[in-house]
Tab-separated table of C-alpha atoms in Angstrom:
chain	number	residue	atom	x	y	z
A	1	MET	CA	88.572	154.901	85.062
A	2	THR	CA	91.104	156.249	87.543
A	3	LEU	CA	93.152	153.885	89.715
A	4	THR	CA	95.209	154.823	92.759
A	5	VAL	CA	98.496	152.918	92.656
A	6	ALA	CA	102.004	152.893	94.091
A	7	MET	CA	103.375	154.862	91.154
A	8	SER	CA	106.339	153.388	89.304
A	9	ASP	CA	107.315	152.986	85.676
A	10	ALA	CA	106.646	149.248	85.942
A	11	GLU	CA	103.140	149.889	87.331
A	12	ILE	CA	102.435	152.401	84.574
A	13	ARG	CA	103.426	149.837	81.939
A	14	ARG	CA	101.239	147.185	83.622
A	15	GLN	CA	98.214	149.470	83.692
A	16	ALA	CA	98.784	150.641	80.105
A	17	ALA	CA	97.715	147.150	79.036
A	18	ARG	CA	94.262	147.780	80.570
A	19	PRO	CA	92.313	150.003	78.141
A	20	GLU	CA	89.644	150.796	80.745
A	21	VAL	CA	92.235	152.622	82.897
A	22	GLY	CA	92.659	156.173	81.672
A	23	ARG	CA	94.391	157.765	84.659
A	24	LEU	CA	96.620	156.697	87.520
A	25	ARG	CA	96.771	158.575	90.822
A	26	ALA	CA	99.878	158.261	92.951
A	27	ALA	CA	99.034	156.734	96.339
A	28	GLN	CA	102.169	158.299	97.825
A	29	HIS	CA	101.302	161.794	96.452
A	30	PRO	CA	97.556	162.321	95.799
A	31	ALA	CA	98.308	165.599	93.953
A	32	LEU	CA	100.063	163.615	91.179
A	33	ARG	CA	98.440	161.703	88.348
A	34	LEU	CA	99.372	160.239	85.004
A	35	ARG	CA	96.929	160.460	82.088
A	36	PHE	CA	97.473	157.930	79.313
A	37	LEU	CA	97.493	159.257	75.783
A	38	GLU	CA	95.415	157.417	73.201
A	39	GLU	CA	98.157	155.024	72.058
A	40	ARG	CA	98.918	154.223	75.741
A	41	THR	CA	102.700	154.145	75.269
A	42	ARG	CA	102.925	157.748	76.459
A	43	GLY	CA	101.198	159.898	79.031
A	44	SER	CA	101.028	163.278	80.708
A	45	TRP	CA	102.070	164.035	84.266
A	46	ASP	CA	99.522	166.315	85.936
A	47	VAL	CA	99.597	168.008	89.314
A	48	ARG	CA	96.545	169.187	91.259
A	49	ALA	CA	96.696	172.647	92.761
A	50	ALA	CA	93.943	175.135	93.611
A	51	GLY	CA	91.310	172.623	92.520
A	52	GLU	CA	92.669	172.199	88.975
A	53	TRP	CA	94.864	169.651	87.225
A	54	LYS	CA	97.837	171.157	85.394
A	55	ARG	CA	100.155	169.304	83.033
A	56	PHE	CA	103.819	169.590	83.911
A	57	ALA	CA	105.600	166.839	81.988
A	58	GLY	CA	105.293	163.910	79.637
A	59	TRP	CA	105.887	160.243	80.406
A	60	PRO	CA	108.148	158.362	79.629
A	61	GLU	CA	110.320	161.422	78.845
A	62	LEU	CA	110.153	162.281	82.546
A	63	ASN	CA	110.115	158.933	84.341
A	64	THR	CA	108.326	158.293	87.618
A	65	LYS	CA	111.410	158.728	89.792
A	66	ALA	CA	112.123	162.126	88.225
A	67	ALA	CA	108.464	163.215	88.385
A	68	LEU	CA	108.319	162.376	92.094
A	69	ALA	CA	111.622	164.185	92.649
A	70	VAL	CA	110.434	167.450	91.036
A	71	LEU	CA	106.905	167.317	92.474
A	72	PRO	CA	107.686	169.453	95.573
A	73	GLU	CA	109.230	172.156	93.377
A	74	VAL	CA	106.297	172.060	90.941
A	75	LEU	CA	103.817	172.395	93.822
A	76	ALA	CA	105.835	175.274	95.314
A	77	ARG	CA	105.859	177.098	91.968
A	78	LEU	CA	102.106	176.683	91.640
A	79	ALA	CA	101.540	177.917	95.183
A	80	ALA	CA	103.648	180.990	94.379
A	81	GLY	CA	101.586	181.678	91.259
A	82	GLY	CA	104.219	180.475	88.799
A	83	GLY	CA	102.075	177.986	86.909
A	84	SER	CA	103.005	179.258	83.445
A	85	GLY	CA	106.549	177.834	83.672
A	86	LEU	CA	105.547	174.268	84.448
A	87	LEU	CA	105.290	172.771	80.984
A	88	VAL	CA	108.114	170.555	79.858
A	89	ASN	CA	110.708	171.185	77.240
A	90	GLY	CA	112.612	168.185	76.011
A	91	GLY	CA	110.856	165.935	78.530
A	92	ARG	CA	111.940	167.924	81.573
A	93	ALA	CA	109.955	170.233	83.798
A	94	ALA	CA	110.960	173.712	82.664
A	95	GLY	CA	112.938	175.570	85.288
A	96	VAL	CA	112.905	172.606	87.645
A	97	VAL	CA	115.100	169.824	86.262
A	98	PRO	CA	118.685	170.673	85.328
A	99	GLY	CA	119.089	170.863	81.556
A	100	ALA	CA	115.601	172.227	80.910
A	101	GLY	CA	115.479	173.748	77.477
A	102	ASP	CA	117.712	171.126	75.885
A	103	ALA	CA	116.189	169.588	72.783
């Protein structure tokens, strides 16, 4: 099940306790979602562009505040055809968040 929520780390932790919820959509940014991984203590940040969901970071490595902050840049890169550089390295969106590439 997918829920639309006011995305925050606290809300993600609350919803992680509900096994029927597999994805959270951000009410403030409909192009952003979080997919829970099987153990539900981690997740994947996805962005929707050109009709497809693309992973750009992991949660909690990239917290909600940081994911919302880089979202405009991620969307701009996708719109410009730069989708290959969106995956994270060290929990940061590659080429977007300062320090990308640090282990």
